[in-house]
PDB file of N, CA and C in Angstrom:
ATOM      1  N   UNK A   1      97.817 102.620 123.817  1.00 44.00           N
ATOM      2  CA  UNK A   1      96.681 103.480 123.599  1.00 44.00           C
ATOM      3  C   UNK A   1      95.773 103.531 124.822  1.00 44.00           C
ATOM      4  N   UNK A   2      96.248 103.106 125.955  1.00 46.00           N
ATOM      5  CA  UNK A   2      95.422 103.121 127.152  1.00 46.00           C
ATOM      6  C   UNK A   2      95.234 104.525 127.695  1.00 46.00           C
ATOM      7  N   UNK A   3      96.043 105.486 127.243  1.00 47.00           N
ATOM      8  CA  UNK A   3      95.925 106.847 127.720  1.00 47.00           C
ATOM      9  C   UNK A   3      94.800 107.600 127.000  1.00 47.00           C
ATOM     10  N   UNK A   4      94.110 106.978 126.086  1.00 45.00           N
ATOM     11  CA  UNK A   4      93.042 107.625 125.336  1.00 45.00           C
ATOM     12  C   UNK A   4      91.793 107.768 126.201  1.00 45.00           C
ATOM     13  N   UNK A   5      90.938 108.694 125.804  1.00 64.00           N
ATOM     14  CA  UNK A   5      89.706 108.945 126.555  1.00 64.00           C
ATOM     15  C   UNK A   5      88.496 108.456 125.771  1.00 64.00           C
ATOM     16  N   UNK A   6      87.516 107.974 126.507  1.00 72.00           N
ATOM     17  CA  UNK A   6      86.171 107.704 126.007  1.00 72.00           C
ATOM     18  C   UNK A   6      86.041 106.904 124.733  1.00 72.00           C
ATOM     19  N   UNK A   7      85.377 107.528 123.775  1.00 88.00           N
ATOM     20  CA  UNK A   7      84.992 106.854 122.537  1.00 88.00           C
ATOM     21  C   UNK A   7      86.204 106.399 121.730  1.00 88.00           C
ATOM     22  N   UNK A   8      87.263 107.194 121.717  1.00 89.00           N
ATOM     23  CA  UNK A   8      88.454 106.832 120.956  1.00 89.00           C
ATOM     24  C   UNK A   8      89.094 105.571 121.521  1.00 89.00           C
ATOM     25  N   UNK A   9      89.116 105.459 122.839  1.00 89.00           N
ATOM     26  CA  UNK A   9      89.674 104.262 123.474  1.00 89.00           C
ATOM     27  C   UNK A   9      88.831 103.036 123.110  1.00 89.00           C
ATOM     28  N   UNK A  10      87.523 103.200 123.090  1.00 93.00           N
ATOM     29  CA  UNK A  10      86.630 102.109 122.713  1.00 93.00           C
ATOM     30  C   UNK A  10      86.883 101.695 121.271  1.00 93.00           C
ATOM     31  N   UNK A  11      87.032 102.675 120.389  1.00 93.00           N
ATOM     32  CA  UNK A  11      87.291 102.391 118.975  1.00 93.00           C
ATOM     33  C   UNK A  11      88.627 101.675 118.794  1.00 93.00           C
ATOM     34  N   UNK A  12      89.629 102.092 119.567  1.00 93.00           N
ATOM     35  CA  UNK A  12      90.949 101.463 119.468  1.00 93.00           C
ATOM     36  C   UNK A  12      90.881 100.003 119.924  1.00 93.00           C
ATOM     37  N   UNK A  13      90.194  99.739 121.020  1.00 94.00           N
ATOM     38  CA  UNK A  13      90.035  98.358 121.489  1.00 94.00           C
ATOM     39  C   UNK A  13      89.244  97.531 120.496  1.00 94.00           C
ATOM     40  N   UNK A  14      88.233  98.119 119.922  1.00 96.00           N
ATOM     41  CA  UNK A  14      87.417  97.430 118.930  1.00 96.00           C
ATOM     42  C   UNK A  14      88.254  97.088 117.691  1.00 96.00           C
ATOM     43  N   UNK A  15      89.069  98.029 117.245  1.00 96.00           N
ATOM     44  CA  UNK A  15      89.945  97.796 116.102  1.00 96.00           C
ATOM     45  C   UNK A  15      90.948  96.695 116.416  1.00 96.00           C
ATOM     46  N   UNK A  16      91.496  96.715 117.612  1.00 96.00           N
ATOM     47  CA  UNK A  16      92.452  95.694 118.045  1.00 96.00           C
ATOM     48  C   UNK A  16      91.820  94.310 117.995  1.00 96.00           C
ATOM     49  N   UNK A  17      90.634  94.181 118.563  1.00 96.00           N
ATOM     50  CA  UNK A  17      89.933  92.892 118.560  1.00 96.00           C
ATOM     51  C   UNK A  17      89.587  92.445 117.139  1.00 96.00           C
ATOM     52  N   UNK A  18      89.180  93.394 116.296  1.00 96.00           N
ATOM     53  CA  UNK A  18      88.843  93.052 114.906  1.00 96.00           C
ATOM     54  C   UNK A  18      90.073  92.550 114.150  1.00 96.00           C
ATOM     55  N   UNK A  19      91.213  93.202 114.367  1.00 96.00           N
ATOM     56  CA  UNK A  19      92.444  92.773 113.709  1.00 96.00           C
ATOM     57  C   UNK A  19      92.853  91.375 114.171  1.00 96.00           C
ATOM     58  N   UNK A  20      92.759  91.126 115.471  1.00 96.00           N
ATOM     59  CA  UNK A  20      93.108  89.798 115.982  1.00 96.00           C
ATOM     60  C   UNK A  20      92.142  88.736 115.464  1.00 96.00           C
ATOM     61  N   UNK A  21      90.871  89.072 115.442  1.00 96.00           N
ATOM     62  CA  UNK A  21      89.855  88.126 114.958  1.00 96.00           C
ATOM     63  C   UNK A  21      90.096  87.796 113.481  1.00 96.00           C
ATOM     64  N   UNK A  22      90.396  88.816 112.697  1.00 96.00           N
ATOM     65  CA  UNK A  22      90.637  88.595 111.275  1.00 96.00           C
ATOM     66  C   UNK A  22      91.929  87.815 111.063  1.00 96.00           C
ATOM     67  N   UNK A  23      92.922  88.047 111.901  1.00 95.00           N
ATOM     68  CA  UNK A  23      94.198  87.324 111.801  1.00 95.00           C
ATOM     69  C   UNK A  23      94.003  85.830 111.978  1.00 95.00           C
ATOM     70  N   UNK A  24      93.066  85.454 112.816  1.00 92.00           N
ATOM     71  CA  UNK A  24      92.845  84.035 113.077  1.00 92.00           C
ATOM     72  C   UNK A  24      92.188  83.323 111.894  1.00 92.00           C
ATOM     73  N   UNK A  25      91.775  84.058 110.881  1.00 92.00           N
ATOM     74  CA  UNK A  25      91.121  83.467 109.719  1.00 92.00           C
ATOM     75  C   UNK A  25      92.096  82.963 108.664  1.00 92.00           C
ATOM     76  N   UNK A  26      93.406  83.262 108.824  1.00 90.00           N
ATOM     77  CA  UNK A  26      94.387  82.784 107.850  1.00 90.00           C
ATOM     78  C   UNK A  26      94.450  81.271 107.879  1.00 90.00           C
ATOM     79  N   UNK A  27      94.564  80.659 106.714  1.00 85.00           N
ATOM     80  CA  UNK A  27      94.661  79.209 106.629  1.00 85.00           C
ATOM     81  C   UNK A  27      96.053  78.726 107.042  1.00 85.00           C
ATOM     82  N   UNK A  28      97.073  79.496 106.726  1.00 86.00           N
ATOM     83  CA  UNK A  28      98.452  79.092 107.006  1.00 86.00           C
ATOM     84  C   UNK A  28      98.888  79.580 108.391  1.00 86.00           C
ATOM     85  N   UNK A  29      99.464  78.673 109.144  1.00 87.00           N
ATOM     86  CA  UNK A  29      99.905  78.967 110.515  1.00 87.00           C
ATOM     87  C   UNK A  29     100.866  80.152 110.576  1.00 87.00           C
ATOM     88  N   UNK A  30     101.863  80.184 109.703  1.00 89.00           N
ATOM     89  CA  UNK A  30     102.869  81.245 109.758  1.00 89.00           C
ATOM     90  C   UNK A  30     102.264  82.622 109.484  1.00 89.00           C
ATOM     91  N   UNK A  31     101.383  82.722 108.516  1.00 91.00           N
ATOM     92  CA  UNK A  31     100.720  83.996 108.232  1.00 91.00           C
ATOM     93  C   UNK A  31      99.834  84.412 109.403  1.00 91.00           C
ATOM     94  N   UNK A  32      99.121  83.432 109.954  1.00 91.00           N
ATOM     95  CA  UNK A  32      98.222  83.704 111.076  1.00 91.00           C
ATOM     96  C   UNK A  32      99.000  84.247 112.270  1.00 91.00           C
ATOM     97  N   UNK A  33     100.095  83.592 112.615  1.00 94.00           N
ATOM     98  CA  UNK A  33     100.893  84.031 113.763  1.00 94.00           C
ATOM     99  C   UNK A  33     101.581  85.366 113.500  1.00 94.00           C
ATOM    100  N   UNK A  34     102.044  85.580 112.271  1.00 95.00           N
ATOM    101  CA  UNK A  34     102.678  86.855 111.939  1.00 95.00           C
ATOM    102  C   UNK A  34     101.682  88.003 112.089  1.00 95.00           C
ATOM    103  N   UNK A  35     100.484  87.833 111.578  1.00 95.00           N
ATOM    104  CA  UNK A  35      99.477  88.894 111.649  1.00 95.00           C
ATOM    105  C   UNK A  35      99.115  89.197 113.107  1.00 95.00           C
ATOM    106  N   UNK A  36      98.971  88.164 113.921  1.00 96.00           N
ATOM    107  CA  UNK A  36      98.666  88.373 115.346  1.00 96.00           C
ATOM    108  C   UNK A  36      99.804  89.096 116.046  1.00 96.00           C
ATOM    109  N   UNK A  37     101.035  88.650 115.788  1.00 96.00           N
ATOM    110  CA  UNK A  37     102.202  89.262 116.430  1.00 96.00           C
ATOM    111  C   UNK A  37     102.369  90.709 115.992  1.00 96.00           C
ATOM    112  N   UNK A  38     102.183  90.982 114.697  1.00 95.00           N
ATOM    113  CA  UNK A  38     102.329  92.340 114.172  1.00 95.00           C
ATOM    114  C   UNK A  38     101.270  93.267 114.772  1.00 95.00           C
ATOM    115  N   UNK A  39     100.061  92.769 114.937  1.00 96.00           N
ATOM    116  CA  UNK A  39      98.990  93.573 115.535  1.00 96.00           C
ATOM    117  C   UNK A  39      99.323  93.922 116.979  1.00 96.00           C
ATOM    118  N   UNK A  40      99.696  92.926 117.761  1.00 96.00           N
ATOM    119  CA  UNK A  40     100.032  93.177 119.169  1.00 96.00           C
ATOM    120  C   UNK A  40     101.209  94.132 119.298  1.00 96.00           C
ATOM    121  N   UNK A  41     102.234  93.937 118.483  1.00 96.00           N
ATOM    122  CA  UNK A  41     103.417  94.799 118.559  1.00 96.00           C
ATOM    123  C   UNK A  41     103.095  96.242 118.194  1.00 96.00           C
ATOM    124  N   UNK A  42     102.279  96.437 117.170  1.00 95.00           N
ATOM    125  CA  UNK A  42     101.929  97.791 116.743  1.00 95.00           C
ATOM    126  C   UNK A  42     101.146  98.522 117.834  1.00 95.00           C
ATOM    127  N   UNK A  43     100.217  97.820 118.460  1.00 95.00           N
ATOM    128  CA  UNK A  43      99.440  98.468 119.522  1.00 95.00           C
ATOM    129  C   UNK A  43     100.292  98.739 120.751  1.00 95.00           C
ATOM    130  N   UNK A  44     101.209  97.848 121.072  1.00 95.00           N
ATOM    131  CA  UNK A  44     102.112  98.099 122.203  1.00 95.00           C
ATOM    132  C   UNK A  44     103.024  99.278 121.931  1.00 95.00           C
ATOM    133  N   UNK A  45     103.486  99.379 120.699  1.00 95.00           N
ATOM    134  CA  UNK A  45     104.398 100.463 120.320  1.00 95.00           C
ATOM    135  C   UNK A  45     103.754 101.832 120.506  1.00 95.00           C
ATOM    136  N   UNK A  46     102.479 101.934 120.227  1.00 94.00           N
ATOM    137  CA  UNK A  46     101.787 103.223 120.285  1.00 94.00           C
ATOM    138  C   UNK A  46     100.847 103.336 121.478  1.00 94.00           C
ATOM    139  N   UNK A  47     101.078 102.543 122.485  1.00 91.00           N
ATOM    140  CA  UNK A  47     100.215 102.504 123.669  1.00 91.00           C
ATOM    141  C   UNK A  47     100.084 103.858 124.362  1.00 91.00           C
ATOM    142  N   UNK A  48     101.174 104.590 124.469  1.00 90.00           N
ATOM    143  CA  UNK A  48     101.181 105.832 125.245  1.00 90.00           C
ATOM    144  C   UNK A  48     100.878 107.065 124.400  1.00 90.00           C
ATOM    145  N   UNK A  49     100.472 106.893 123.173  1.00 90.00           N
ATOM    146  CA  UNK A  49     100.207 108.037 122.292  1.00 90.00           C
ATOM    147  C   UNK A  49      98.988 108.813 122.785  1.00 90.00           C
ATOM    148  N   UNK A  50      99.151 110.126 122.955  1.00 88.00           N
ATOM    149  CA  UNK A  50      98.051 110.956 123.460  1.00 88.00           C
ATOM    150  C   UNK A  50      97.666 112.074 122.499  1.00 88.00           C
ATOM    151  N   UNK A  51      98.515 112.399 121.550  1.00 91.00           N
ATOM    152  CA  UNK A  51      98.218 113.474 120.596  1.00 91.00           C
ATOM    153  C   UNK A  51      97.062 113.044 119.695  1.00 91.00           C
ATOM    154  N   UNK A  52      95.992 113.829 119.708  1.00 90.00           N
ATOM    155  CA  UNK A  52      94.749 113.453 119.020  1.00 90.00           C
ATOM    156  C   UNK A  52      94.952 113.243 117.523  1.00 90.00           C
ATOM    157  N   UNK A  53      95.719 114.107 116.881  1.00 92.00           N
ATOM    158  CA  UNK A  53      95.959 113.960 115.443  1.00 92.00           C
ATOM    159  C   UNK A  53      96.693 112.668 115.117  1.00 92.00           C
ATOM    160  N   UNK A  54      97.686 112.357 115.898  1.00 94.00           N
ATOM    161  CA  UNK A  54      98.464 111.133 115.695  1.00 94.00           C
ATOM    162  C   UNK A  54      97.600 109.892 115.943  1.00 94.00           C
ATOM    163  N   UNK A  55      96.746 109.965 116.975  1.00 92.00           N
ATOM    164  CA  UNK A  55      95.863 108.843 117.288  1.00 92.00           C
ATOM    165  C   UNK A  55      94.907 108.584 116.121  1.00 92.00           C
ATOM    166  N   UNK A  56      94.337 109.638 115.560  1.00 93.00           N
ATOM    167  CA  UNK A  56      93.417 109.475 114.424  1.00 93.00           C
ATOM    168  C   UNK A  56      94.145 108.907 113.207  1.00 93.00           C
ATOM    169  N   UNK A  57      95.382 109.348 113.001  1.00 95.00           N
ATOM    170  CA  UNK A  57      96.188 108.832 111.900  1.00 95.00           C
ATOM    171  C   UNK A  57      96.456 107.335 112.083  1.00 95.00           C
ATOM    172  N   UNK A  58      96.773 106.940 113.300  1.00 95.00           N
ATOM    173  CA  UNK A  58      97.017 105.520 113.592  1.00 95.00           C
ATOM    174  C   UNK A  58      95.748 104.693 113.430  1.00 95.00           C
ATOM    175  N   UNK A  59      94.614 105.263 113.825  1.00 95.00           N
ATOM    176  CA  UNK A  59      93.341 104.548 113.663  1.00 95.00           C
ATOM    177  C   UNK A  59      93.037 104.327 112.182  1.00 95.00           C
ATOM    178  N   UNK A  60      93.276 105.353 111.355  1.00 96.00           N
ATOM    179  CA  UNK A  60      93.041 105.212 109.919  1.00 96.00           C
ATOM    180  C   UNK A  60      93.968 104.159 109.316  1.00 96.00           C
ATOM    181  N   UNK A  61      95.214 104.157 109.768  1.00 96.00           N
ATOM    182  CA  UNK A  61      96.171 103.158 109.292  1.00 96.00           C
ATOM    183  C   UNK A  61      95.711 101.757 109.697  1.00 96.00           C
ATOM    184  N   UNK A  62      95.209 101.613 110.921  1.00 96.00           N
ATOM    185  CA  UNK A  62      94.713 100.323 111.394  1.00 96.00           C
ATOM    186  C   UNK A  62      93.519  99.841 110.599  1.00 96.00           C
ATOM    187  N   UNK A  63      92.622 100.752 110.245  1.00 96.00           N
ATOM    188  CA  UNK A  63      91.457 100.371 109.439  1.00 96.00           C
ATOM    189  C   UNK A  63      91.870  99.916 108.042  1.00 96.00           C
ATOM    190  N   UNK A  64      92.881 100.575 107.483  1.00 97.00           N
ATOM    191  CA  UNK A  64      93.393 100.143 106.178  1.00 97.00           C
ATOM    192  C   UNK A  64      94.019  98.750 106.291  1.00 97.00           C
ATOM    193  N   UNK A  65      94.747  98.525 107.365  1.00 96.00           N
ATOM    194  CA  UNK A  65      95.356  97.214 107.587  1.00 96.00           C
ATOM    195  C   UNK A  65      94.283  96.135 107.744  1.00 96.00           C
ATOM    196  N   UNK A  66      93.185  96.478 108.399  1.00 96.00           N
ATOM    197  CA  UNK A  66      92.087  95.527 108.567  1.00 96.00           C
ATOM    198  C   UNK A  66      91.506  95.139 107.205  1.00 96.00           C
ATOM    199  N   UNK A  67      91.338  96.113 106.316  1.00 97.00           N
ATOM    200  CA  UNK A  67      90.821  95.812 104.979  1.00 97.00           C
ATOM    201  C   UNK A  67      91.784  94.920 104.208  1.00 97.00           C
ATOM    202  N   UNK A  68      93.085  95.174 104.348  1.00 96.00           N
ATOM    203  CA  UNK A  68      94.089  94.343 103.685  1.00 96.00           C
ATOM    204  C   UNK A  68      94.027  92.922 104.232  1.00 96.00           C
ATOM    205  N   UNK A  69      93.918  92.791 105.558  1.00 95.00           N
ATOM    206  CA  UNK A  69      93.837  91.466 106.171  1.00 95.00           C
ATOM    207  C   UNK A  69      92.609  90.705 105.671  1.00 95.00           C
ATOM    208  N   UNK A  70      91.500  91.385 105.528  1.00 95.00           N
ATOM    209  CA  UNK A  70      90.282  90.729 105.050  1.00 95.00           C
ATOM    210  C   UNK A  70      90.487  90.165 103.651  1.00 95.00           C
ATOM    211  N   UNK A  71      91.124  90.946 102.784  1.00 95.00           N
ATOM    212  CA  UNK A  71      91.383  90.453 101.424  1.00 95.00           C
ATOM    213  C   UNK A  71      92.366  89.288 101.435  1.00 95.00           C
ATOM    214  N   UNK A  72      93.413  89.413 102.232  1.00 93.00           N
ATOM    215  CA  UNK A  72      94.434  88.372 102.275  1.00 93.00           C
ATOM    216  C   UNK A  72      93.903  87.056 102.842  1.00 93.00           C
ATOM    217  N   UNK A  73      93.030  87.139 103.835  1.00 92.00           N
ATOM    218  CA  UNK A  73      92.503  85.899 104.412  1.00 92.00           C
ATOM    219  C   UNK A  73      91.611  85.163 103.428  1.00 92.00           C
ATOM    220  N   UNK A  74      90.855  85.899 102.621  1.00 91.00           N
ATOM    221  CA  UNK A  74      90.014  85.260 101.610  1.00 91.00           C
ATOM    222  C   UNK A  74      90.896  84.526 100.606  1.00 91.00           C
ATOM    223  N   UNK A  75      91.960  85.182 100.162  1.00 90.00           N
ATOM    224  CA  UNK A  75      92.869  84.556  99.203  1.00 90.00           C
ATOM    225  C   UNK A  75      93.561  83.354  99.835  1.00 90.00           C
ATOM    226  N   UNK A  76      93.976  83.470 101.086  1.00 87.00           N
ATOM    227  CA  UNK A  76      94.711  82.379 101.734  1.00 87.00           C
ATOM    228  C   UNK A  76      93.850  81.126 101.889  1.00 87.00           C
ATOM    229  N   UNK A  77      92.551  81.295 101.982  1.00 83.00           N
ATOM    230  CA  UNK A  77      91.685  80.137 102.152  1.00 83.00           C
ATOM    231  C   UNK A  77      91.514  79.338 100.861  1.00 83.00           C
ATOM    232  N   UNK A  78      91.929  79.904  99.734  1.00 85.00           N
ATOM    233  CA  UNK A  78      91.918  79.159  98.481  1.00 85.00           C
ATOM    234  C   UNK A  78      93.075  78.168  98.416  1.00 85.00           C
ATOM    235  N   UNK A  79      94.112  78.390  99.209  1.00 79.00           N
ATOM    236  CA  UNK A  79      95.336  77.596  99.145  1.00 79.00           C
ATOM    237  C   UNK A  79      95.613  76.907 100.472  1.00 79.00           C
ATOM    238  N   UNK A  80      94.678  76.140 100.956  1.00 71.00           N
ATOM    239  CA  UNK A  80      94.859  75.465 102.236  1.00 71.00           C
ATOM    240  C   UNK A  80      95.795  74.274 102.074  1.00 71.00           C
ATOM    241  N   UNK A  81      96.713  74.157 103.023  1.00 72.00           N
ATOM    242  CA  UNK A  81      97.683  73.071 103.026  1.00 72.00           C
ATOM    243  C   UNK A  81      97.434  72.189 104.237  1.00 72.00           C
ATOM    244  N   UNK A  82      98.222  71.131 104.362  1.00 73.00           N
ATOM    245  CA  UNK A  82      98.141  70.282 105.548  1.00 73.00           C
ATOM    246  C   UNK A  82      98.472  71.103 106.782  1.00 73.00           C
ATOM    247  N   UNK A  83      97.848  70.751 107.869  1.00 73.00           N
ATOM    248  CA  UNK A  83      98.153  71.428 109.128  1.00 73.00           C
ATOM    249  C   UNK A  83      99.557  71.054 109.576  1.00 73.00           C
ATOM    250  N   UNK A  84     100.235  71.996 110.205  1.00 73.00           N
ATOM    251  CA  UNK A  84     101.572  71.737 110.717  1.00 73.00           C
ATOM    252  C   UNK A  84     101.507  71.008 112.048  1.00 73.00           C
ATOM    253  N   UNK A  85     102.617  70.429 112.441  1.00 74.00           N
ATOM    254  CA  UNK A  85     102.678  69.709 113.708  1.00 74.00           C
ATOM    255  C   UNK A  85     102.369  70.647 114.868  1.00 74.00           C
ATOM    256  N   UNK A  86     102.846  71.890 114.810  1.00 75.00           N
ATOM    257  CA  UNK A  86     102.608  72.837 115.899  1.00 75.00           C
ATOM    258  C   UNK A  86     101.135  73.219 116.021  1.00 75.00           C
ATOM    259  N   UNK A  87     100.367  72.955 114.990  1.00 74.00           N
ATOM    260  CA  UNK A  87      98.934  73.221 115.019  1.00 74.00           C
ATOM    261  C   UNK A  87      98.130  72.016 115.492  1.00 74.00           C
ATOM    262  N   UNK A  88      98.790  70.918 115.779  1.00 71.00           N
ATOM    263  CA  UNK A  88      98.081  69.713 116.174  1.00 71.00           C
ATOM    264  C   UNK A  88      97.584  68.930 114.984  1.00 71.00           C
ATOM    265  N   UNK A  89      98.283  69.064 113.852  1.00 56.00           N
ATOM    266  CA  UNK A  89      97.890  68.339 112.645  1.00 56.00           C
ATOM    267  C   UNK A  89      98.276  66.881 112.726  1.00 56.00           C
ATOM    268  N   UNK A  90      98.012  66.142 111.684  1.00 52.00           N
ATOM    269  CA  UNK A  90      98.328  64.721 111.635  1.00 52.00           C
ATOM    270  C   UNK A  90      99.839  64.539 111.674  1.00 52.00           C
ATOM    271  N   UNK A  91     100.258  63.532 112.372  1.00 51.00           N
ATOM    272  CA  UNK A  91     101.686  63.238 112.404  1.00 51.00           C
ATOM    273  C   UNK A  91     101.995  62.229 111.306  1.00 51.00           C
ATOM    274  N   UNK A  92     103.219  62.188 110.895  1.00 50.00           N
ATOM    275  CA  UNK A  92     103.602  61.250 109.861  1.00 50.00           C
ATOM    276  C   UNK A  92     105.020  61.525 109.421  1.00 50.00           C
ATOM    277  N   UNK A  93     105.476  60.788 108.445  1.00 53.00           N
ATOM    278  CA  UNK A  93     106.814  61.022 107.930  1.00 53.00           C
ATOM    279  C   UNK A  93     106.759  60.984 106.421  1.00 53.00           C
ATOM    280  N   UNK A  94     107.711  61.653 105.824  1.00 53.00           N
ATOM    281  CA  UNK A  94     107.765  61.693 104.380  1.00 53.00           C
ATOM    282  C   UNK A  94     108.871  60.777 103.901  1.00 53.00           C
ATOM    283  N   UNK A  95     108.545  59.902 102.970  1.00 56.00           N
ATOM    284  CA  UNK A  95     109.533  58.999 102.393  1.00 56.00           C
ATOM    285  C   UNK A  95     109.338  58.996 100.894  1.00 56.00           C
ATOM    286  N   UNK A  96     110.339  58.575 100.204  1.00 56.00           N
ATOM    287  CA  UNK A  96     110.212  58.491  98.752  1.00 56.00           C
ATOM    288  C   UNK A  96     111.567  58.499  98.089  1.00 56.00           C
ATOM    289  N   UNK A  97     111.598  58.141  96.831  1.00 57.00           N
ATOM    290  CA  UNK A  97     112.829  58.129  96.038  1.00 57.00           C
ATOM    291  C   UNK A  97     112.871  59.373  95.171  1.00 57.00           C
ATOM    292  N   UNK A  98     114.014  59.991  95.142  1.00 58.00           N
ATOM    293  CA  UNK A  98     114.272  61.163  94.298  1.00 58.00           C
ATOM    294  C   UNK A  98     113.250  62.266  94.531  1.00 58.00           C
ATOM    295  N   UNK A  99     112.449  62.552  93.525  1.00 52.00           N
ATOM    296  CA  UNK A  99     111.527  63.687  93.609  1.00 52.00           C
ATOM    297  C   UNK A  99     110.124  63.321  94.060  1.00 52.00           C
ATOM    298  N   UNK A 100     109.830  62.044  94.219  1.00 54.00           N
ATOM    299  CA  UNK A 100     108.475  61.659  94.596  1.00 54.00           C
ATOM    300  C   UNK A 100     108.409  61.407  96.118  1.00 54.00           C
ATOM    301  N   UNK A 101     107.748  62.301  96.813  1.00 52.00           N
ATOM    302  CA  UNK A 101     107.612  62.200  98.265  1.00 52.00           C
ATOM    303  C   UNK A 101     106.211  61.687  98.573  1.00 52.00           C
ATOM    304  N   UNK A 102     106.155  60.669  99.377  1.00 57.00           N
ATOM    305  CA  UNK A 102     104.874  60.065  99.774  1.00 57.00           C
ATOM    306  C   UNK A 102     104.673  60.336 101.243  1.00 57.00           C
ATOM    307  N   UNK A 103     103.527  60.874 101.600  1.00 59.00           N
ATOM    308  CA  UNK A 103     103.248  61.176 102.990  1.00 59.00           C
ATOM    309  C   UNK A 103     102.612  59.964 103.632  1.00 59.00           C
ATOM    310  N   UNK A 104     103.279  59.413 104.635  1.00 57.00           N
ATOM    311  CA  UNK A 104     102.754  58.268 105.364  1.00 57.00           C
ATOM    312  C   UNK A 104     102.271  58.752 106.720  1.00 57.00           C
ATOM    313  N   UNK A 105     101.008  58.536 107.006  1.00 58.00           N
ATOM    314  CA  UNK A 105     100.488  58.963 108.293  1.00 58.00           C
ATOM    315  C   UNK A 105     100.463  57.797 109.252  1.00 58.00           C
ATOM    316  N   UNK A 106     100.658  58.104 110.514  1.00 57.00           N
ATOM    317  CA  UNK A 106     100.595  57.094 111.559  1.00 57.00           C
ATOM    318  C   UNK A 106      99.475  57.485 112.512  1.00 57.00           C
ATOM    319  N   UNK A 107      98.273  57.152 112.130  1.00 53.00           N
ATOM    320  CA  UNK A 107      97.104  57.569 112.912  1.00 53.00           C
ATOM    321  C   UNK A 107      96.800  56.582 113.997  1.00 53.00           C
TER     322      UNK A 107
END
């Protein structure tokens, strides 16, 4: 979308930043990374779009996606889990007999 002029380009950048900012609010690492990756990929895919009607359609779609992300992040924060190792969470190992798993941390 870098080929856009003036106010529309500003709105597109603003929407991009808002989507990325909202993506970072997910409690779960996988959802957070998926939302960030999907946002970047969508904007890269339509970077060279110059037709005004198509640009407005994409902006409306992006705003709808932003509203969906806002709802999803609120719901995701109700179900917070342990941080994953890739997030810099606590390290440890899981041990246990049969169905009972006990998390042992090595702090």
